[in-house]
Amino acid sequence: MIAVIRRYFSMLAGDPLADRSVPPTGFTANLTVFTSGAMAFLAVFALALGLAAGQLADRWASELARTSTLRISAPADQLDAQVAAAVNLLETTPGVASARALDVAEQQALLEPWFGPDLPIDTLPIPRLIEVVEEGAGYDATGLRARLQAEVPGAILDDHTRWREPLVAAADRLRLLSILSIALIATATAAMITLAANAALAANAQVIKVMRLVGARDIYIAGAFVRRFTIRAFGGSAIGALAGTLAVLLLPSSDVAGGFLTGLSFSGASWFAPASIPLLAAVVAFLATRSAALRTLRALS
């Protein structure tokens, strides 16, 4: 293992004489830099999507897991009495930390995004809502529903399970999608760099033959191509990752936009995550170029 690592580092050590066999500019150089930069730019957004989806899944799970909603529908002359009875029942239920009936202003704020700010909530038969917060291991939902049916017939308990599980599953799928996107980006980068390396090797076949005649080994010749293409990939991806990070930074925050996709961003220490993209691109370029160079050199033998 140590010998393999030393051999890899020796290929990146650099030799001015061997580097002359690789064209410093031209089609292959431009293709490598552009491809690495474009893929790094896309990788930043895929990484931001994955991190944001993970944070979203955790937030949804934590916010909905410990709360429930009790909805009470009853004739107007019985509504206040049933609300009071439901609150008293919940306060004596083991596992319930608090129970609070939402006032008219709070219910109107909940309905405003769908019906507008001028909804005449006082004149509509809208059910009353009670917010239930759990504690410890939570309450027995089956037993609580049975008690509510007997004492508060107009009450319906919603423990948010049917809402929480699909939302968390969707966020987890978004996170998986971002991981697959990064894998596809790395694969596409490796393919493009391999094509560029093969083109450079083919264009310099005569130079390679001369180097062999003077005693140069294939690993020595391949090292020159590996160095050049690794450095190009690292430089191009660094520019692309920086541009992608600036683009993410300019996106509206979730506090301003109020949504997930418009609030796509990094937070805290995750802002350092894009710095790993140039390193990943360099590793991909190293492995792809080394494989292409050794394969082509064997074909030229």
Short mmCIF file of C-alpha atoms in Angstrom, two decimals:
data_model
loop_
_atom_site.label_atom_id
_atom_site.label_comp_id
_atom_site.label_asym_id
_atom_site.label_seq_id
_atom_site.Cartn_x
_atom_site.Cartn_y
_atom_site.Cartn_z
CA MET A 1 0.00 0.00 0.00
CA ILE A 2 2.79 2.42 0.92
CA ALA A 3 4.62 1.59 -2.30
CA VAL A 4 1.49 2.35 -4.34
CA ILE A 5 1.04 5.70 -2.57
CA ARG A 6 4.68 6.60 -3.17
CA ARG A 7 4.35 5.73 -6.85
CA TYR A 8 1.28 7.95 -7.17
CA PHE A 9 3.06 10.86 -5.49
CA SER A 10 6.07 10.34 -7.70
CA MET A 11 3.83 10.74 -10.75
CA LEU A 12 2.72 14.13 -9.38
CA ALA A 13 6.20 15.24 -8.33
CA GLY A 14 6.89 16.88 -11.69
CA ASP A 15 9.71 16.80 -14.20
CA PRO A 16 10.24 19.74 -16.62
CA LEU A 17 11.68 17.46 -19.28
CA ALA A 18 8.78 15.03 -19.23
CA ASP A 19 6.24 17.87 -19.13
CA ARG A 20 7.38 18.98 -22.58
CA SER A 21 5.61 15.98 -24.06
CA VAL A 22 2.23 17.41 -23.00
CA PRO A 23 0.91 20.46 -24.89
CA PRO A 24 0.41 23.34 -22.39
CA THR A 25 -2.46 24.81 -24.41
CA GLY A 26 -4.86 23.79 -27.12
CA PHE A 27 -8.04 21.76 -27.45
CA THR A 28 -7.32 19.20 -24.72
CA ALA A 29 -6.27 21.82 -22.19
CA ASN A 30 -9.33 23.98 -22.82
CA LEU A 31 -11.66 20.98 -22.73
CA THR A 32 -10.27 19.79 -19.40
CA VAL A 33 -10.50 23.19 -17.73
CA PHE A 34 -13.98 23.95 -19.07
CA THR A 35 -15.39 20.52 -18.24
CA SER A 36 -14.00 20.58 -14.71
CA GLY A 37 -15.29 24.08 -14.09
CA ALA A 38 -18.79 23.38 -15.43
CA MET A 39 -19.13 20.11 -13.52
CA ALA A 40 -17.88 21.71 -10.31
CA PHE A 41 -20.44 24.49 -10.71
CA LEU A 42 -23.23 21.89 -10.99
CA ALA A 43 -21.78 19.84 -8.13
CA VAL A 44 -22.07 22.81 -5.77
CA PHE A 45 -25.82 22.98 -6.38
CA ALA A 46 -26.19 19.21 -6.01
CA LEU A 47 -24.27 19.39 -2.74
CA ALA A 48 -26.42 22.29 -1.52
CA LEU A 49 -29.56 20.34 -2.43
CA GLY A 50 -28.38 17.30 -0.49
CA LEU A 51 -27.45 19.25 2.64
CA ALA A 52 -30.64 21.32 2.53
CA ALA A 53 -32.78 18.19 2.05
CA GLY A 54 -31.12 16.53 5.04
CA GLN A 55 -31.71 19.58 7.24
CA LEU A 56 -35.29 19.82 5.99
CA ALA A 57 -36.02 16.17 6.80
CA ASP A 58 -34.61 16.56 10.31
CA ARG A 59 -36.57 19.78 10.89
CA TRP A 60 -39.86 18.34 9.65
CA ALA A 61 -39.38 15.19 11.72
CA SER A 62 -38.59 17.10 14.91
CA GLU A 63 -41.30 19.74 14.49
CA LEU A 64 -44.15 17.36 13.64
CA ALA A 65 -43.17 14.38 15.78
CA ARG A 66 -43.97 16.04 19.14
CA THR A 67 -47.14 17.90 18.18
CA SER A 68 -50.73 16.98 17.34
CA THR A 69 -53.87 18.85 16.41
CA LEU A 70 -57.35 18.37 17.80
CA ARG A 71 -60.13 19.58 15.51
CA ILE A 72 -63.57 20.24 17.00
CA SER A 73 -66.69 20.61 14.87
CA ALA A 74 -69.92 21.34 16.72
CA PRO A 75 -72.96 23.62 16.63
CA ALA A 76 -72.13 27.23 17.50
CA ASP A 77 -73.91 27.07 20.87
CA GLN A 78 -71.89 23.96 21.90
CA LEU A 79 -68.52 24.81 20.41
CA ASP A 80 -67.01 26.73 23.34
CA ALA A 81 -68.15 24.10 25.83
CA GLN A 82 -66.65 21.25 23.80
CA VAL A 83 -63.39 23.17 23.39
CA ALA A 84 -63.13 23.70 27.15
CA ALA A 85 -63.96 20.04 27.82
CA ALA A 86 -61.34 18.89 25.31
CA VAL A 87 -58.65 21.12 26.84
CA ASN A 88 -59.45 19.81 30.34
CA LEU A 89 -59.34 16.22 29.08
CA LEU A 90 -55.99 16.75 27.35
CA GLU A 91 -54.45 18.40 30.41
CA THR A 92 -55.18 15.26 32.44
CA THR A 93 -53.88 12.87 29.76
CA PRO A 94 -50.49 11.26 30.51
CA GLY A 95 -47.88 12.17 27.89
CA VAL A 96 -49.45 15.54 27.03
CA ALA A 97 -47.26 18.48 28.02
CA SER A 98 -49.70 21.22 27.05
CA ALA A 99 -52.96 21.81 25.20
CA ARG A 100 -53.93 25.25 23.87
CA ALA A 101 -56.91 26.34 21.82
CA LEU A 102 -56.01 28.60 18.91
CA ASP A 103 -57.77 31.94 18.88
CA VAL A 104 -59.55 33.46 15.89
CA ALA A 105 -56.53 35.51 14.79
CA GLU A 106 -54.25 32.44 14.76
CA GLN A 107 -56.72 30.38 12.72
CA GLN A 108 -57.17 33.24 10.28
CA ALA A 109 -53.38 33.44 9.85
CA LEU A 110 -53.34 29.71 9.02
CA LEU A 111 -56.04 30.12 6.36
CA GLU A 112 -54.73 33.39 4.92
CA PRO A 113 -52.28 31.80 2.39
CA TRP A 114 -55.21 29.96 0.76
CA PHE A 115 -58.17 32.34 1.18
CA GLY A 116 -56.56 35.75 1.57
CA PRO A 117 -56.49 38.20 4.48
CA ASP A 118 -60.17 39.22 4.21
CA LEU A 119 -61.69 35.86 5.07
CA PRO A 120 -64.76 36.45 7.32
CA ILE A 121 -63.83 33.68 9.71
CA ASP A 122 -66.36 34.82 12.34
CA THR A 123 -69.27 34.11 9.99
CA LEU A 124 -68.08 30.73 8.70
CA PRO A 125 -68.58 27.35 10.40
CA ILE A 126 -64.84 26.70 10.73
CA PRO A 127 -63.79 24.04 13.26
CA ARG A 128 -61.82 25.12 16.31
CA LEU A 129 -58.26 23.85 16.59
CA ILE A 130 -56.36 22.81 19.71
CA GLU A 131 -52.58 22.47 19.63
CA VAL A 132 -51.30 19.45 21.57
CA VAL A 133 -47.64 19.16 22.59
CA GLU A 134 -46.31 15.81 23.78
CA GLU A 135 -43.76 15.02 26.46
CA GLY A 136 -41.71 11.97 27.36
CA ALA A 137 -42.82 8.87 25.48
CA GLY A 138 -45.95 10.63 24.26
CA TYR A 139 -49.60 9.75 24.79
CA ASP A 140 -51.67 6.70 23.89
CA ALA A 141 -53.41 7.85 20.70
CA THR A 142 -55.91 4.95 20.67
CA GLY A 143 -56.96 5.51 24.28
CA LEU A 144 -57.17 9.27 23.80
CA ARG A 145 -59.41 8.90 20.76
CA ALA A 146 -61.73 6.61 22.76
CA ARG A 147 -62.00 9.15 25.61
CA LEU A 148 -62.61 11.99 23.17
CA GLN A 149 -65.36 10.04 21.41
CA ALA A 150 -67.11 9.50 24.73
CA GLU A 151 -66.68 12.99 26.23
CA VAL A 152 -66.20 15.31 23.24
CA PRO A 153 -68.06 13.74 20.29
CA GLY A 154 -67.15 16.56 17.89
CA ALA A 155 -63.38 16.15 18.35
CA ILE A 156 -61.05 14.56 15.79
CA LEU A 157 -57.40 13.89 16.71
CA ASP A 158 -54.70 14.31 14.06
CA ASP A 159 -51.25 13.14 15.21
CA HIS A 160 -49.60 14.35 11.95
CA THR A 161 -48.38 10.86 11.03
CA ARG A 162 -49.96 10.94 7.58
CA TRP A 163 -48.31 14.33 6.93
CA ARG A 164 -44.93 13.72 8.55
CA GLU A 165 -43.98 10.42 6.92
CA PRO A 166 -44.49 11.50 3.25
CA LEU A 167 -42.66 14.79 3.86
CA VAL A 168 -39.67 13.12 5.47
CA ALA A 169 -39.63 10.45 2.75
CA ALA A 170 -39.67 13.15 0.07
CA ALA A 171 -36.76 14.98 1.72
CA ASP A 172 -34.81 11.73 1.97
CA ARG A 173 -35.37 11.09 -1.74
CA LEU A 174 -34.10 14.57 -2.53
CA ARG A 175 -30.97 13.81 -0.52
CA LEU A 176 -30.48 10.53 -2.40
CA LEU A 177 -31.02 12.35 -5.69
CA SER A 178 -28.27 14.83 -4.84
CA ILE A 179 -25.85 11.99 -4.06
CA LEU A 180 -26.65 10.31 -7.38
CA SER A 181 -26.20 13.66 -9.15
CA ILE A 182 -22.73 14.11 -7.66
CA ALA A 183 -21.83 10.55 -8.69
CA LEU A 184 -23.02 11.22 -12.26
CA ILE A 185 -21.10 14.51 -12.35
CA ALA A 186 -17.92 12.74 -11.25
CA THR A 187 -18.46 10.02 -13.87
CA ALA A 188 -19.05 12.56 -16.64
CA THR A 189 -15.93 14.48 -15.57
CA ALA A 190 -13.85 11.30 -15.68
CA ALA A 191 -15.19 10.46 -19.14
CA MET A 192 -14.40 13.90 -20.59
CA ILE A 193 -10.93 13.99 -19.07
CA THR A 194 -10.26 10.50 -20.40
CA LEU A 195 -11.22 11.63 -23.91
CA ALA A 196 -8.99 14.71 -23.61
CA ALA A 197 -6.08 12.63 -22.34
CA ASN A 198 -6.47 10.10 -25.15
CA ALA A 199 -6.49 12.94 -27.69
CA ALA A 200 -3.32 14.45 -26.21
CA LEU A 201 -1.58 11.09 -26.16
CA ALA A 202 -2.53 10.39 -29.77
CA ALA A 203 -1.34 13.83 -30.88
CA ASN A 204 2.04 13.26 -29.23
CA ALA A 205 2.63 9.67 -30.32
CA GLN A 206 5.86 10.57 -32.14
CA VAL A 207 7.23 12.42 -29.11
CA ILE A 208 6.41 9.44 -26.90
CA LYS A 209 8.25 7.06 -29.26
CA VAL A 210 11.35 9.28 -29.15
CA MET A 211 11.24 9.39 -25.35
CA ARG A 212 11.08 5.60 -25.29
CA LEU A 213 14.11 5.38 -27.59
CA VAL A 214 16.18 7.41 -25.13
CA GLY A 215 15.16 5.12 -22.26
CA ALA A 216 12.07 6.75 -20.73
CA ARG A 217 9.75 4.29 -19.01
CA ASP A 218 5.99 4.31 -19.54
CA ILE A 219 5.33 5.27 -15.90
CA TYR A 220 7.62 8.29 -16.37
CA ILE A 221 5.83 9.40 -19.55
CA ALA A 222 2.37 8.79 -18.05
CA GLY A 223 3.34 10.90 -15.04
CA ALA A 224 3.69 13.96 -17.25
CA PHE A 225 0.14 13.59 -18.57
CA VAL A 226 -1.22 12.80 -15.12
CA ARG A 227 0.35 15.94 -13.64
CA ARG A 228 -0.86 18.28 -16.37
CA PHE A 229 -4.42 16.99 -16.45
CA THR A 230 -4.71 16.79 -12.66
CA ILE A 231 -3.57 20.39 -12.29
CA ARG A 232 -5.93 21.54 -15.05
CA ALA A 233 -8.87 19.72 -13.49
CA PHE A 234 -8.07 21.13 -10.06
CA GLY A 235 -7.77 24.69 -11.39
CA GLY A 236 -10.92 24.51 -13.51
CA SER A 237 -12.99 22.93 -10.73
CA ALA A 238 -11.73 25.49 -8.21
CA ILE A 239 -13.03 28.29 -10.45
CA GLY A 240 -16.32 26.47 -11.02
CA ALA A 241 -16.79 25.71 -7.32
CA LEU A 242 -16.10 29.33 -6.41
CA ALA A 243 -18.62 30.55 -9.01
CA GLY A 244 -21.20 28.04 -7.78
CA THR A 245 -20.69 29.05 -4.16
CA LEU A 246 -21.16 32.72 -5.05
CA ALA A 247 -24.33 31.82 -6.99
CA VAL A 248 -25.71 29.91 -4.00
CA LEU A 249 -24.80 32.81 -1.74
CA LEU A 250 -26.84 35.17 -3.93
CA LEU A 251 -29.98 33.00 -3.74
CA PRO A 252 -32.80 34.33 -1.51
CA SER A 253 -32.70 32.99 2.01
CA SER A 254 -35.53 30.85 3.32
CA ASP A 255 -36.51 33.62 5.75
CA VAL A 256 -37.14 36.00 2.85
CA ALA A 257 -38.58 33.60 0.29
CA GLY A 258 -40.48 31.39 2.69
CA GLY A 259 -39.83 28.22 0.69
CA PHE A 260 -37.37 25.36 0.43
CA LEU A 261 -36.17 25.65 -3.17
CA THR A 262 -35.75 29.44 -3.01
CA GLY A 263 -33.98 29.08 0.32
CA LEU A 264 -31.45 26.58 -1.01
CA SER A 265 -28.16 27.39 0.69
CA PHE A 266 -25.41 26.17 2.98
CA SER A 267 -25.34 26.90 6.68
CA GLY A 268 -22.64 26.97 9.32
CA ALA A 269 -19.67 24.72 8.69
CA SER A 270 -21.31 23.33 5.53
CA TRP A 271 -20.06 26.44 3.68
CA PHE A 272 -16.67 24.69 3.63
CA ALA A 273 -18.16 21.69 1.79
CA PRO A 274 -17.65 23.18 -1.72
CA ALA A 275 -13.91 23.26 -0.98
CA SER A 276 -13.91 19.46 -1.27
CA ILE A 277 -15.13 19.58 -4.87
CA PRO A 278 -11.76 20.65 -6.44
CA LEU A 279 -10.01 17.92 -4.45
CA LEU A 280 -12.53 15.35 -5.67
CA ALA A 281 -12.08 16.59 -9.25
CA ALA A 282 -8.30 16.28 -8.91
CA VAL A 283 -8.62 12.69 -7.68
CA VAL A 284 -11.00 11.82 -10.53
CA ALA A 285 -8.66 13.42 -13.06
CA PHE A 286 -5.65 11.62 -11.60
CA LEU A 287 -7.28 8.20 -11.80
CA ALA A 288 -8.86 8.77 -15.22
CA THR A 289 -5.70 10.18 -16.81
CA ARG A 290 -3.45 7.52 -15.33
CA SER A 291 -5.71 4.74 -16.63
CA ALA A 292 -5.99 6.34 -20.08
CA ALA A 293 -2.26 7.05 -20.32
CA LEU A 294 -1.12 3.56 -19.36
CA ARG A 295 -3.71 1.97 -21.64
CA THR A 296 -2.71 4.11 -24.60
CA LEU A 297 1.01 3.62 -23.98
CA ARG A 298 0.51 -0.16 -24.00
CA ALA A 299 -1.36 0.18 -27.29
CA LEU A 300 1.54 2.16 -28.78
CA SER A 301 4.06 -0.50 -27.81
#
